[in-house]
Tab-separated table of N, CA and C in Angstrom:
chain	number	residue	atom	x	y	z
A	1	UNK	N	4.677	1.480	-15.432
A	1	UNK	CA	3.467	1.653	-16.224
A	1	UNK	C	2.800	0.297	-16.419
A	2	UNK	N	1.786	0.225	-16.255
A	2	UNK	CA	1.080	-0.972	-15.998
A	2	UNK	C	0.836	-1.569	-17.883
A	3	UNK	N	0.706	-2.978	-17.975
A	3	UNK	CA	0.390	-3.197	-19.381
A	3	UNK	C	-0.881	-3.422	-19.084
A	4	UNK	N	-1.805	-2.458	-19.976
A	4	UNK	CA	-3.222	-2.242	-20.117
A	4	UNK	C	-3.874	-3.074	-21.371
A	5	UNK	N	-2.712	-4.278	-22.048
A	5	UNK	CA	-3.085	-5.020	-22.829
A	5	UNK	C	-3.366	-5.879	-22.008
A	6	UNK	N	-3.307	-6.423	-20.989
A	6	UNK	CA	-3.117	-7.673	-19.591
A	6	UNK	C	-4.858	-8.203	-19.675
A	7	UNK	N	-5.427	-9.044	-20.133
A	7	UNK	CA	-6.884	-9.333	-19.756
A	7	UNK	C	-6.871	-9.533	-18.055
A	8	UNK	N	-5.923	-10.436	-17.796
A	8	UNK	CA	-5.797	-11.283	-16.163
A	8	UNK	C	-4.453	-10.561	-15.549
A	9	UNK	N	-4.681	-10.863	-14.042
A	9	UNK	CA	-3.823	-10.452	-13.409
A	9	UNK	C	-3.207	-11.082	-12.423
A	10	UNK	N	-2.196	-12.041	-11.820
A	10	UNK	CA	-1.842	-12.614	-10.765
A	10	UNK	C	-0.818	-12.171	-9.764
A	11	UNK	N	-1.445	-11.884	-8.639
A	11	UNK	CA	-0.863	-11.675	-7.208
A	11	UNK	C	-0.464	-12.286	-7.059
A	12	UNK	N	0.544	-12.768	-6.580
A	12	UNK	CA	1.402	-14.009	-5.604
A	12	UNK	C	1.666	-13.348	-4.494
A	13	UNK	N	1.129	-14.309	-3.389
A	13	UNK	CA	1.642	-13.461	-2.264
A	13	UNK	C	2.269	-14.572	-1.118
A	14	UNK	N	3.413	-13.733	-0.240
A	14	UNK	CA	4.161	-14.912	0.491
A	14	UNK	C	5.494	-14.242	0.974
A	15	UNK	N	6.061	-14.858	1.899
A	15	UNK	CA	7.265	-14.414	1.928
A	15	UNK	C	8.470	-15.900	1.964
A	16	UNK	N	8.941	-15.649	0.964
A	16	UNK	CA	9.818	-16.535	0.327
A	16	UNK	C	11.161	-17.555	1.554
A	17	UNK	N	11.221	-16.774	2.462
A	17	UNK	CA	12.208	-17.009	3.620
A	17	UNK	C	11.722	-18.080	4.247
A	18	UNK	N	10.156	-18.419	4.179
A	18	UNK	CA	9.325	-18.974	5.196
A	18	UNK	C	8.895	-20.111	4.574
A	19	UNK	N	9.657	-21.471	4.082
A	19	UNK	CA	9.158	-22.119	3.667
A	19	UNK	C	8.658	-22.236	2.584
A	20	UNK	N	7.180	-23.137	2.898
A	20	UNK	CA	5.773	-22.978	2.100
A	20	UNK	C	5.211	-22.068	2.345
A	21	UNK	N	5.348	-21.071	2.533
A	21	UNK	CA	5.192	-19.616	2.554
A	21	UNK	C	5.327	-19.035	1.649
A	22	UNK	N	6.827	-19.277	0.408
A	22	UNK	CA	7.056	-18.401	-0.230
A	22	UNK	C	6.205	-19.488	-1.625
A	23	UNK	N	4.965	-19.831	-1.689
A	23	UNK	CA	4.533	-20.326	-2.670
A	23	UNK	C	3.958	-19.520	-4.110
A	24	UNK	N	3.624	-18.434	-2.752
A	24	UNK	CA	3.514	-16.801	-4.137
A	24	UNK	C	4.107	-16.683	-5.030
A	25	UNK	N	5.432	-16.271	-4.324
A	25	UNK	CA	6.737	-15.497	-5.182
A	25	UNK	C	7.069	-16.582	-5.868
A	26	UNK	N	7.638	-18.154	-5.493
A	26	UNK	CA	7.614	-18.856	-6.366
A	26	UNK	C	7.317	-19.008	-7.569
A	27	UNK	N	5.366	-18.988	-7.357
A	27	UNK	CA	4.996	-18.754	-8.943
A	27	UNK	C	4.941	-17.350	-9.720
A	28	UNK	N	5.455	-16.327	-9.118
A	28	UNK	CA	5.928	-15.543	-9.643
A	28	UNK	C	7.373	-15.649	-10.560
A	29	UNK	N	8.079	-15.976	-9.315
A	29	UNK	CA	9.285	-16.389	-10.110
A	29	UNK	C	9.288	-17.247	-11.728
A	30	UNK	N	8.310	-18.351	-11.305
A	30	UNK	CA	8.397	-19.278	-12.666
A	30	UNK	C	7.523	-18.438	-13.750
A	31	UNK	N	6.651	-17.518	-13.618
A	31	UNK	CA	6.039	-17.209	-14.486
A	31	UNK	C	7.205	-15.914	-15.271
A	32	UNK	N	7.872	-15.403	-14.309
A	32	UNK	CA	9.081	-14.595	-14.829
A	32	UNK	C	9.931	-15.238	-15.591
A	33	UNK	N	9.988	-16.461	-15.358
A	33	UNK	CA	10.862	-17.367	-16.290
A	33	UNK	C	9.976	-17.794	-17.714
A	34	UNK	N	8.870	-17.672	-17.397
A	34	UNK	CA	8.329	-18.301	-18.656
A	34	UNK	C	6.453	-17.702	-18.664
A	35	UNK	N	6.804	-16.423	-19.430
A	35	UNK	CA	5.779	-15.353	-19.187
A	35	UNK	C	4.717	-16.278	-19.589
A	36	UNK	N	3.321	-15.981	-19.032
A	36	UNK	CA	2.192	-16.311	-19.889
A	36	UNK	C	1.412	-15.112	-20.400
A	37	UNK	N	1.283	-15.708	-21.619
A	37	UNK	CA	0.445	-14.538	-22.704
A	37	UNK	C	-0.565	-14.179	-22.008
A	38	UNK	N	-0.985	-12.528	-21.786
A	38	UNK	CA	-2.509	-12.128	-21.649
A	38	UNK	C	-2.334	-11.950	-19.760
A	39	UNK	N	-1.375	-12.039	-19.125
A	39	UNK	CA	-0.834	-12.000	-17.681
A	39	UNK	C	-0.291	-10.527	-17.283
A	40	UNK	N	-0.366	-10.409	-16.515
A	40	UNK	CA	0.189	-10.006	-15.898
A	40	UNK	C	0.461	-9.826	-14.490
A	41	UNK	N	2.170	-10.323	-14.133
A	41	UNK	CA	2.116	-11.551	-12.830
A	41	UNK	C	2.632	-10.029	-11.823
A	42	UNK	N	2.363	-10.158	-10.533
A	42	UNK	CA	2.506	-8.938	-9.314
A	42	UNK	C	3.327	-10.179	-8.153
A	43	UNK	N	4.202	-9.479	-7.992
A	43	UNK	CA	5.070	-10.338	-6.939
A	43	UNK	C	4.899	-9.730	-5.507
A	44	UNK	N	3.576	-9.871	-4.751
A	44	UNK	CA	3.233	-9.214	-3.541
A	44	UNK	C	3.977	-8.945	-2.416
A	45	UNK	N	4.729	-9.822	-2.315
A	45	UNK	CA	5.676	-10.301	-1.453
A	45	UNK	C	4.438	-10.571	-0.023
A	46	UNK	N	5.294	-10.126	1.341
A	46	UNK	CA	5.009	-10.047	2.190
A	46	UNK	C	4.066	-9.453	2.231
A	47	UNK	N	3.850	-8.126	1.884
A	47	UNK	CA	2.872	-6.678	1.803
A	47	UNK	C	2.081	-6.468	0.277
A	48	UNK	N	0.955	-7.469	0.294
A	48	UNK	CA	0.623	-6.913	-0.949
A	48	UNK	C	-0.351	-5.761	-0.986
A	49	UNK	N	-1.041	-5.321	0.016
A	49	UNK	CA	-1.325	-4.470	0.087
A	49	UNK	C	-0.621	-3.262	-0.759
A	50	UNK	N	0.608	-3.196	-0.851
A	50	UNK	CA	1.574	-2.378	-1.253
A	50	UNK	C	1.068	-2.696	-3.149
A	51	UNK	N	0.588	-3.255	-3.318
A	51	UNK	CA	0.031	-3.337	-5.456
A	51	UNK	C	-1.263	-2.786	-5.538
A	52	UNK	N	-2.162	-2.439	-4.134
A	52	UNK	CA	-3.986	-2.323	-4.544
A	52	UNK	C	-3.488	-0.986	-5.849
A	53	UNK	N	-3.075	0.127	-5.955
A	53	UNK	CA	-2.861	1.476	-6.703
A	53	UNK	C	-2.759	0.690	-8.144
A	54	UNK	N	-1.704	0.052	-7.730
A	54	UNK	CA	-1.036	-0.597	-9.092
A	54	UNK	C	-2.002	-1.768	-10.306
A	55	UNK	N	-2.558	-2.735	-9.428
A	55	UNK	CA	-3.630	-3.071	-9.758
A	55	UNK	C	-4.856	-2.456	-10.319
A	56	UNK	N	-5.438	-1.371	-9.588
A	56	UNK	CA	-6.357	-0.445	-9.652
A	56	UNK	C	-6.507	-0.331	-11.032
A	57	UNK	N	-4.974	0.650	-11.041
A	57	UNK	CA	-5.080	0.729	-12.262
A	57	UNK	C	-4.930	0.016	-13.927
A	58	UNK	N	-4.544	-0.761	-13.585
A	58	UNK	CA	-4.453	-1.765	-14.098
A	58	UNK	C	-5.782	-2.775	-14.632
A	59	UNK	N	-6.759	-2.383	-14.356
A	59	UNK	CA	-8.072	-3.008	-14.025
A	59	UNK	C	-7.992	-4.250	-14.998
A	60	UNK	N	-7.295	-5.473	-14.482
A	60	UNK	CA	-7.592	-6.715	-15.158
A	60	UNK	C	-9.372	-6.980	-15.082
A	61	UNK	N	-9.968	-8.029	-16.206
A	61	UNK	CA	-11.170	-8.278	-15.847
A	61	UNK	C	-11.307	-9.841	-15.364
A	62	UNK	N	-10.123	-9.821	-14.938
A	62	UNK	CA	-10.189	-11.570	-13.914
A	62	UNK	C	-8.582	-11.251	-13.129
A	63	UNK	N	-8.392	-11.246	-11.830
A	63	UNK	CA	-7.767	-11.284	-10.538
A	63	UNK	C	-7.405	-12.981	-10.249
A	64	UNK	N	-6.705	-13.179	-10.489
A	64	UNK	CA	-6.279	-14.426	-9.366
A	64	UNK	C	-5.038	-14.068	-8.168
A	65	UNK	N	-5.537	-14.051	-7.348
A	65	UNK	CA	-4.727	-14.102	-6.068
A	65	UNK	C	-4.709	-15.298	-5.360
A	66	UNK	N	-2.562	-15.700	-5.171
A	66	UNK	CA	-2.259	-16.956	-4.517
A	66	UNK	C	-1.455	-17.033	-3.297
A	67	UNK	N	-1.951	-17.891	-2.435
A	67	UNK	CA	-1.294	-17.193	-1.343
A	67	UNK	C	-0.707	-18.735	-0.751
A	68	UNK	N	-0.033	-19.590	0.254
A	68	UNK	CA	-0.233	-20.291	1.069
A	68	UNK	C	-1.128	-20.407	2.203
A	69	UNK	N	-1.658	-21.102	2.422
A	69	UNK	CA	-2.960	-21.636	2.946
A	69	UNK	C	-2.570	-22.450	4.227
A	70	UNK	N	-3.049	-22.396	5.595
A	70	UNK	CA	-3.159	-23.689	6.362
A	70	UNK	C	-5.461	-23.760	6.176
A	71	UNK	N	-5.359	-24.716	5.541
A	71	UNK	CA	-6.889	-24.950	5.285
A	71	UNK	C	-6.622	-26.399	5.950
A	72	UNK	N	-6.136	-27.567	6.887
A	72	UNK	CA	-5.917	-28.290	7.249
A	72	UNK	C	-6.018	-29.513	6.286
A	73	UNK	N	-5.348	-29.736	5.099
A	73	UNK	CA	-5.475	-30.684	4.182
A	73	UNK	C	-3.885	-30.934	4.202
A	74	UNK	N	-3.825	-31.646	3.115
A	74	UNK	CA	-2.625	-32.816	2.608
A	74	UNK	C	-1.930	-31.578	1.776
A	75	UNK	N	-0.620	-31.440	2.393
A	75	UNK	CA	0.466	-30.479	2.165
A	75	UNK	C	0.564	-30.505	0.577
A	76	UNK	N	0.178	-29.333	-0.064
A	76	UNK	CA	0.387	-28.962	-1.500
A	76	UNK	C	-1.205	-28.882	-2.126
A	77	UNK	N	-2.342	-29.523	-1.712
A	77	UNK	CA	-3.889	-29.155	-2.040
A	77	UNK	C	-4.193	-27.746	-2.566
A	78	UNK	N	-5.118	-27.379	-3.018
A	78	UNK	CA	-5.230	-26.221	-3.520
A	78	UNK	C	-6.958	-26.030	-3.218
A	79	UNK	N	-7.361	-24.813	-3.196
A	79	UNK	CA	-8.216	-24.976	-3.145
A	79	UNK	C	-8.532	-23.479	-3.313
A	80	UNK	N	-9.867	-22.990	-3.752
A	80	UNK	CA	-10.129	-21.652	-4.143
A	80	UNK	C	-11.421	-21.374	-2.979
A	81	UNK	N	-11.462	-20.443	-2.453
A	81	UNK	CA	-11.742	-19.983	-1.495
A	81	UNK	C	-12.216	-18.781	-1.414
A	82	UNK	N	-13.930	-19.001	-0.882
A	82	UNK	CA	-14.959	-17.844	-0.950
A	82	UNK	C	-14.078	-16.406	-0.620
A	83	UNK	N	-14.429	-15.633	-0.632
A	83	UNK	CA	-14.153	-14.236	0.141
A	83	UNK	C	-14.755	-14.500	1.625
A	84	UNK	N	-15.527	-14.807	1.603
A	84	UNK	CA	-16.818	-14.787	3.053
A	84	UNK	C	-15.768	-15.434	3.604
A	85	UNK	N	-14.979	-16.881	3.200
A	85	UNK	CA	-14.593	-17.901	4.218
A	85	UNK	C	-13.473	-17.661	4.017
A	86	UNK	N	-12.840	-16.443	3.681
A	86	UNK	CA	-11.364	-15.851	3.973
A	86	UNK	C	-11.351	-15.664	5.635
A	87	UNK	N	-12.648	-14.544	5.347
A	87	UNK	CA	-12.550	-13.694	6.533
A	87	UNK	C	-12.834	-14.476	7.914
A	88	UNK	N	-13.717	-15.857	7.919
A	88	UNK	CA	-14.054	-16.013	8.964
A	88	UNK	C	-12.980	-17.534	9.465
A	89	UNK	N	-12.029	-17.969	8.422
A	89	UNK	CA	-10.891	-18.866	8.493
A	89	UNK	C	-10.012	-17.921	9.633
A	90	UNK	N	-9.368	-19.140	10.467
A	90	UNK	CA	-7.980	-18.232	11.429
A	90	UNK	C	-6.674	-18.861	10.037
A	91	UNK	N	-7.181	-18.113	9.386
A	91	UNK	CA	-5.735	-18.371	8.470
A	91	UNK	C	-4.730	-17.820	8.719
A	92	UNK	N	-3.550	-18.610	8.537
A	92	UNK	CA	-2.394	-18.817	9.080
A	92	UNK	C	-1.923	-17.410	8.043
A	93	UNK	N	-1.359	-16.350	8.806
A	93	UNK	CA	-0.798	-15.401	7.524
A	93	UNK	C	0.551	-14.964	7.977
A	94	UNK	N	1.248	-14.385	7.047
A	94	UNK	CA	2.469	-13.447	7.545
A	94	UNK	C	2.485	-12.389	7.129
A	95	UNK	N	0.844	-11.959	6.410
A	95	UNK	CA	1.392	-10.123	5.616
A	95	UNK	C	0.786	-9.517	6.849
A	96	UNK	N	0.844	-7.824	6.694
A	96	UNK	CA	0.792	-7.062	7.642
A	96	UNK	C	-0.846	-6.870	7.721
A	97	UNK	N	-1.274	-6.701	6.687
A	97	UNK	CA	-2.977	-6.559	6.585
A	97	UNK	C	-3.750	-7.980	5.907
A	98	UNK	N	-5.410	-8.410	6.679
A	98	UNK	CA	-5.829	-9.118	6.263
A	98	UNK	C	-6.368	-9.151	4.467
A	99	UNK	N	-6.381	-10.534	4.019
A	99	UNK	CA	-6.178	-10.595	2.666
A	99	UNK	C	-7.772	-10.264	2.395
A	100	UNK	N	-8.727	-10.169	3.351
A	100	UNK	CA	-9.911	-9.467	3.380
A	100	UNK	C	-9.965	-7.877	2.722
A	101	UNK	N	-9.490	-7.420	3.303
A	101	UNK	CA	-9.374	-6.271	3.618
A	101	UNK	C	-8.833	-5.327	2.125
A	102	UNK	N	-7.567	-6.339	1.389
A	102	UNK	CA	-7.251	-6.302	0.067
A	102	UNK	C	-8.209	-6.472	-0.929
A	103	UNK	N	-8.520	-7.911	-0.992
A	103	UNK	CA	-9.950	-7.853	-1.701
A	103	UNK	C	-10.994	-6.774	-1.800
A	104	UNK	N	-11.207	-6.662	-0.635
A	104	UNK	CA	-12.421	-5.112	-0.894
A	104	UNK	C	-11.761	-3.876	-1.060
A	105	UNK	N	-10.636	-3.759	-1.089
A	105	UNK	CA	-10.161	-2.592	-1.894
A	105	UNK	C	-10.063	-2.780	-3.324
A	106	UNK	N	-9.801	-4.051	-3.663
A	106	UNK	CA	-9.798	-3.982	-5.602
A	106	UNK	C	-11.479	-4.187	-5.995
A	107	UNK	N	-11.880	-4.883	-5.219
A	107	UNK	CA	-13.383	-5.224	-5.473
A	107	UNK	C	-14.385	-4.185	-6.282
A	108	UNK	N	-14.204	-3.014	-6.140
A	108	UNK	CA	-14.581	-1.853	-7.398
A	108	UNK	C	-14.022	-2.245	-8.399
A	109	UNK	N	-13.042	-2.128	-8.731
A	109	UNK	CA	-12.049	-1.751	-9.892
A	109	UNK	C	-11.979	-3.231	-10.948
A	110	UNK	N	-12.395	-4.269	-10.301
A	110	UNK	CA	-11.783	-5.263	-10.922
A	110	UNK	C	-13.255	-6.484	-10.554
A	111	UNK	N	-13.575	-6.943	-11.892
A	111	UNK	CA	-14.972	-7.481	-11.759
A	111	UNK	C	-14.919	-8.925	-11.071
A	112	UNK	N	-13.801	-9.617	-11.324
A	112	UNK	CA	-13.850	-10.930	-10.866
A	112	UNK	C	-12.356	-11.562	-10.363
A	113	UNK	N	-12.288	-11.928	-9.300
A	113	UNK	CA	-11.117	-11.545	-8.257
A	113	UNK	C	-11.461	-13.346	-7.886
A	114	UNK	N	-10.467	-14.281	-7.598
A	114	UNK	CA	-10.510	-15.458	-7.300
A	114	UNK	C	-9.167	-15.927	-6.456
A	115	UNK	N	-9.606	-16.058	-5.593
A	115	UNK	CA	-8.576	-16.635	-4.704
A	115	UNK	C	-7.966	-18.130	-4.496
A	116	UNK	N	-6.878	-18.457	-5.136
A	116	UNK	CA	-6.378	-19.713	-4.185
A	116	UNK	C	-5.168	-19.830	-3.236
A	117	UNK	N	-5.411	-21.041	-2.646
A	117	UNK	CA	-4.914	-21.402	-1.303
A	117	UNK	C	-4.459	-22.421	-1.207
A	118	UNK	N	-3.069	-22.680	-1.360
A	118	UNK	CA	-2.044	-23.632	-1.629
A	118	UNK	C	-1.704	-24.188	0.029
A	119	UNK	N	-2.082	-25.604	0.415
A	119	UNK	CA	-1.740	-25.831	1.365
A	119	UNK	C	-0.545	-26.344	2.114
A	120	UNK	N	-0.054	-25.483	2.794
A	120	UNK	CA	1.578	-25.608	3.769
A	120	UNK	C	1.748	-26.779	4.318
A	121	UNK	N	3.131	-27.352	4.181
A	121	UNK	CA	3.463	-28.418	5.120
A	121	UNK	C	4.513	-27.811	6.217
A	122	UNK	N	5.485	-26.826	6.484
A	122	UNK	CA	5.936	-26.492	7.004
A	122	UNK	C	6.391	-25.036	6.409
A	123	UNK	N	5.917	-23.871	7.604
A	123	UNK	CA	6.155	-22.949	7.551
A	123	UNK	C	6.937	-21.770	8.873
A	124	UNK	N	8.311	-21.826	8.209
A	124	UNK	CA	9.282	-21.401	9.269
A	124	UNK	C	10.674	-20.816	8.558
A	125	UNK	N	11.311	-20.085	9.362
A	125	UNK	CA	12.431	-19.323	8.592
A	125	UNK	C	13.303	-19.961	8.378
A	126	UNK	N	13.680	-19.595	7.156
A	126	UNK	CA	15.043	-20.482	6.697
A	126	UNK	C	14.587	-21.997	5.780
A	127	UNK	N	13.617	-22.369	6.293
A	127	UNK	CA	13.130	-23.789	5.932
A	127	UNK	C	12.860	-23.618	4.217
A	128	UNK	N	13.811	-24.791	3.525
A	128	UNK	CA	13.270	-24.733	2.557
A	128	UNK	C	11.453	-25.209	1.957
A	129	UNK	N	11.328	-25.236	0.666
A	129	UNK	CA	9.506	-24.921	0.542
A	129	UNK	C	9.902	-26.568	0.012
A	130	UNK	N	8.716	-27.276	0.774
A	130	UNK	CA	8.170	-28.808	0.491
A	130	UNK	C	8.363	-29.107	-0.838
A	131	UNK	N	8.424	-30.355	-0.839
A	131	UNK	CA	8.162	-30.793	-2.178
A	131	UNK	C	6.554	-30.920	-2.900
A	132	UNK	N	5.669	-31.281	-2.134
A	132	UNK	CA	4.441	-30.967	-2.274
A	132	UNK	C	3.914	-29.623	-2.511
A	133	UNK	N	4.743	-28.525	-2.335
A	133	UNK	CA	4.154	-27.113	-2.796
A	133	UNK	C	4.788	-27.173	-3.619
A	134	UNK	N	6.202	-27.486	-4.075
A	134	UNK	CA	6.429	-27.070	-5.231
A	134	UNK	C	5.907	-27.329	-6.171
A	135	UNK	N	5.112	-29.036	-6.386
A	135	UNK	CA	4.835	-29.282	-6.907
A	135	UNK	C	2.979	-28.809	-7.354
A	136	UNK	N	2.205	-28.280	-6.294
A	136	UNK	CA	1.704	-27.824	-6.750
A	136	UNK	C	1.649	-26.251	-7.488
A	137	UNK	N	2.937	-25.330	-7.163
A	137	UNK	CA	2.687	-24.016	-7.832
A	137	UNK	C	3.284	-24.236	-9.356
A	138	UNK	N	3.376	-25.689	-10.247
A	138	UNK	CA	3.846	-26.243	-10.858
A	138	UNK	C	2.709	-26.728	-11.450
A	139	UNK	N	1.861	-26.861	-10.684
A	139	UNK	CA	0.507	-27.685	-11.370
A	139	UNK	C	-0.322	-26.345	-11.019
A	140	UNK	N	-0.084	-25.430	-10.643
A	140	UNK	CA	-1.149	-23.596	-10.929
A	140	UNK	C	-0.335	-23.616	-11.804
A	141	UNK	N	0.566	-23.156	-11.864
A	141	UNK	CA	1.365	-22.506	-13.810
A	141	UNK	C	0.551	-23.330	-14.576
A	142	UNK	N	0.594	-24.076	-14.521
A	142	UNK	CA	0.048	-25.177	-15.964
A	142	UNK	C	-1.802	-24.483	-16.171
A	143	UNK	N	-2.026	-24.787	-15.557
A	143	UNK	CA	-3.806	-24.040	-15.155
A	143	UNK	C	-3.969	-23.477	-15.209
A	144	UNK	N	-3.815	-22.257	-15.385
A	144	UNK	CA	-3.611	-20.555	-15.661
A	144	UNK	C	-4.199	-20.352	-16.849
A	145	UNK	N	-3.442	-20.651	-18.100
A	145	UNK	CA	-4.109	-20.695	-19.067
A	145	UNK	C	-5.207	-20.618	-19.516
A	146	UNK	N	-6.099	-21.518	-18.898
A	146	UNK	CA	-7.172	-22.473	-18.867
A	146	UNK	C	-8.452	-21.767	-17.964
A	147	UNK	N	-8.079	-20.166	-17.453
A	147	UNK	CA	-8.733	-19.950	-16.709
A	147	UNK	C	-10.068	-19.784	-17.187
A	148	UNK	N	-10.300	-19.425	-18.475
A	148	UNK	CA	-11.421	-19.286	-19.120
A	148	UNK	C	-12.332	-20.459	-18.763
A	149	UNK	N	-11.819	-21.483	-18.522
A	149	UNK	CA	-12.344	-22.778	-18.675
A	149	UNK	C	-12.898	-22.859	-17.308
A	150	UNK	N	-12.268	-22.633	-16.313
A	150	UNK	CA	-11.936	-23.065	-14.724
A	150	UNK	C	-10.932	-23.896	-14.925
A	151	UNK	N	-10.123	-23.487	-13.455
A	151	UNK	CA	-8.852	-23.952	-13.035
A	151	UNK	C	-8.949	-25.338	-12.605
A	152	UNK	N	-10.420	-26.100	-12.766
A	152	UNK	CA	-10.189	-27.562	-12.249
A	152	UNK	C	-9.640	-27.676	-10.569
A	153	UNK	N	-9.593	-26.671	-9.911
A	153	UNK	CA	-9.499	-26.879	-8.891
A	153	UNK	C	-10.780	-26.685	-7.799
A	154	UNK	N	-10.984	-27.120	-6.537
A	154	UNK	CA	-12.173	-27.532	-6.047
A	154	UNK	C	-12.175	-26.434	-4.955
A	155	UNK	N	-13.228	-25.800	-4.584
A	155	UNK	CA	-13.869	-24.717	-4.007
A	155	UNK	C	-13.558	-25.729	-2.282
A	156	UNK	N	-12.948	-24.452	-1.329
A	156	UNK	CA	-12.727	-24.569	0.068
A	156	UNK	C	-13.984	-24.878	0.799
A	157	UNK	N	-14.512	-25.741	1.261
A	157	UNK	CA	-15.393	-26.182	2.381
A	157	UNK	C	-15.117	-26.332	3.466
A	158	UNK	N	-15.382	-25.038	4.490
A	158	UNK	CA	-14.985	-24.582	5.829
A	158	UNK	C	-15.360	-25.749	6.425
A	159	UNK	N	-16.629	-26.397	6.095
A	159	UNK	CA	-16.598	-27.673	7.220
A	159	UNK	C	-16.039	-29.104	6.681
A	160	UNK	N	-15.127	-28.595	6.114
A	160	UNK	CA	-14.340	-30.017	6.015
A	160	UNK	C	-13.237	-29.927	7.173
A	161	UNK	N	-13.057	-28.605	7.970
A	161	UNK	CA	-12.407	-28.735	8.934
A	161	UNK	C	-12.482	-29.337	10.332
C-alpha cells in the first residue's frame, strides 16, 4: 500500500552487481538506513519499469529519478537532465526498457518528474562501485531535502560532449 502521505518520490535505478551501476539502489539502500521525512524511496532495480502502477498510484507531486549516467564527465558528477536529452543521449543503460519511455508513462499522473545522472567510472560485473560515486550518492542524500530549494546541481548540456 503506497504511503499517500509521501509529498516526493525517489526511484533509484541500477543494478547493484555492476559497479557504478548500482548507484540507484545504493541510495536507496542509505535512505533505508536513514529514512527522509516526506519520501518515499522505490528501489527500481534493474527493471523499473516494474514501479510505473505503483508510482501511479502513489501520485507524488515531485518525482526524482536516479540512475548512473555515462554523460562523459569526471567519474561521480551529477547532473539533471532534460527528458528531450534523455532520449536523444546513447546512454549507457542496463534496464530492459528506455528511461524515456518510463517517464511518459508517469508523466500524467505525476506533475513534476526530475531526473539525475550520476556519472560512472567503471561499469562491469562484479566490480566494486568507485569511490567517486559513492561519494556522490552521499552528496544526493544530503540534497534531497532541499528539493524545494533546488538540488544545487547543474542541468546536462548535450554539447558539452
Amino acid at each position: 500500500m503506497p504511503d499517500l502521505s509521501s509529498r516526493y518520490a525517489l526511484l533509484c535505478v541500477g543494478n547493484s552487481m555492476m559497479g557504478d551501476d548500482g548507484a540507484g539502489p545504493r541510495l536507496a539502500e542509505l535512505c533505508a538506513e536513514k529514512p527522509l521525512s516526506g519520501w518515499t524511496v522505490v528501489d527500481g532495480g534493474a527493471a523499473p519499469e516494474n514501479d510505473i502502477g505503483y508510482l501511479r498510484e502513489l501520485r507524488p507531486a515531485h518525482l526524482v529519478i536516479v540512475d548512473a549516467t555515462d554523460m562523459g564527465l569526471a567519474p561521480g558528477e551529477m547532473r539533471i537532465i532534460d527528458e528531450d536529452d534523455i532520449a536523444e543521449m546513447f546512454m549507457m543503460t542496463t534496464h530492459n526498457l528506455p528511461l524515456t519511455f518510463l517517464i511518459q508513462q508517469l508523466r500524467e499522473d505525476i506533475p513534476q518528474i526530475t531526473f539525475v545522472g550520476i556519472q560512472t567510472d567503471v561499469v562491469a560485473f562484479y566490480f566494486p562501485m568507485s569511490a567517486a560515486v559513492e561519494q556522490a550518492v552521499n552528496r544526493l542524500y544530503q540534497l534531497l531535502p532541499a528539493l524545494d530549494q533546488g538540488l544545487g546541481i547543474a542541468p546536462f548540456r548535450p554539447e558539452s560532449l
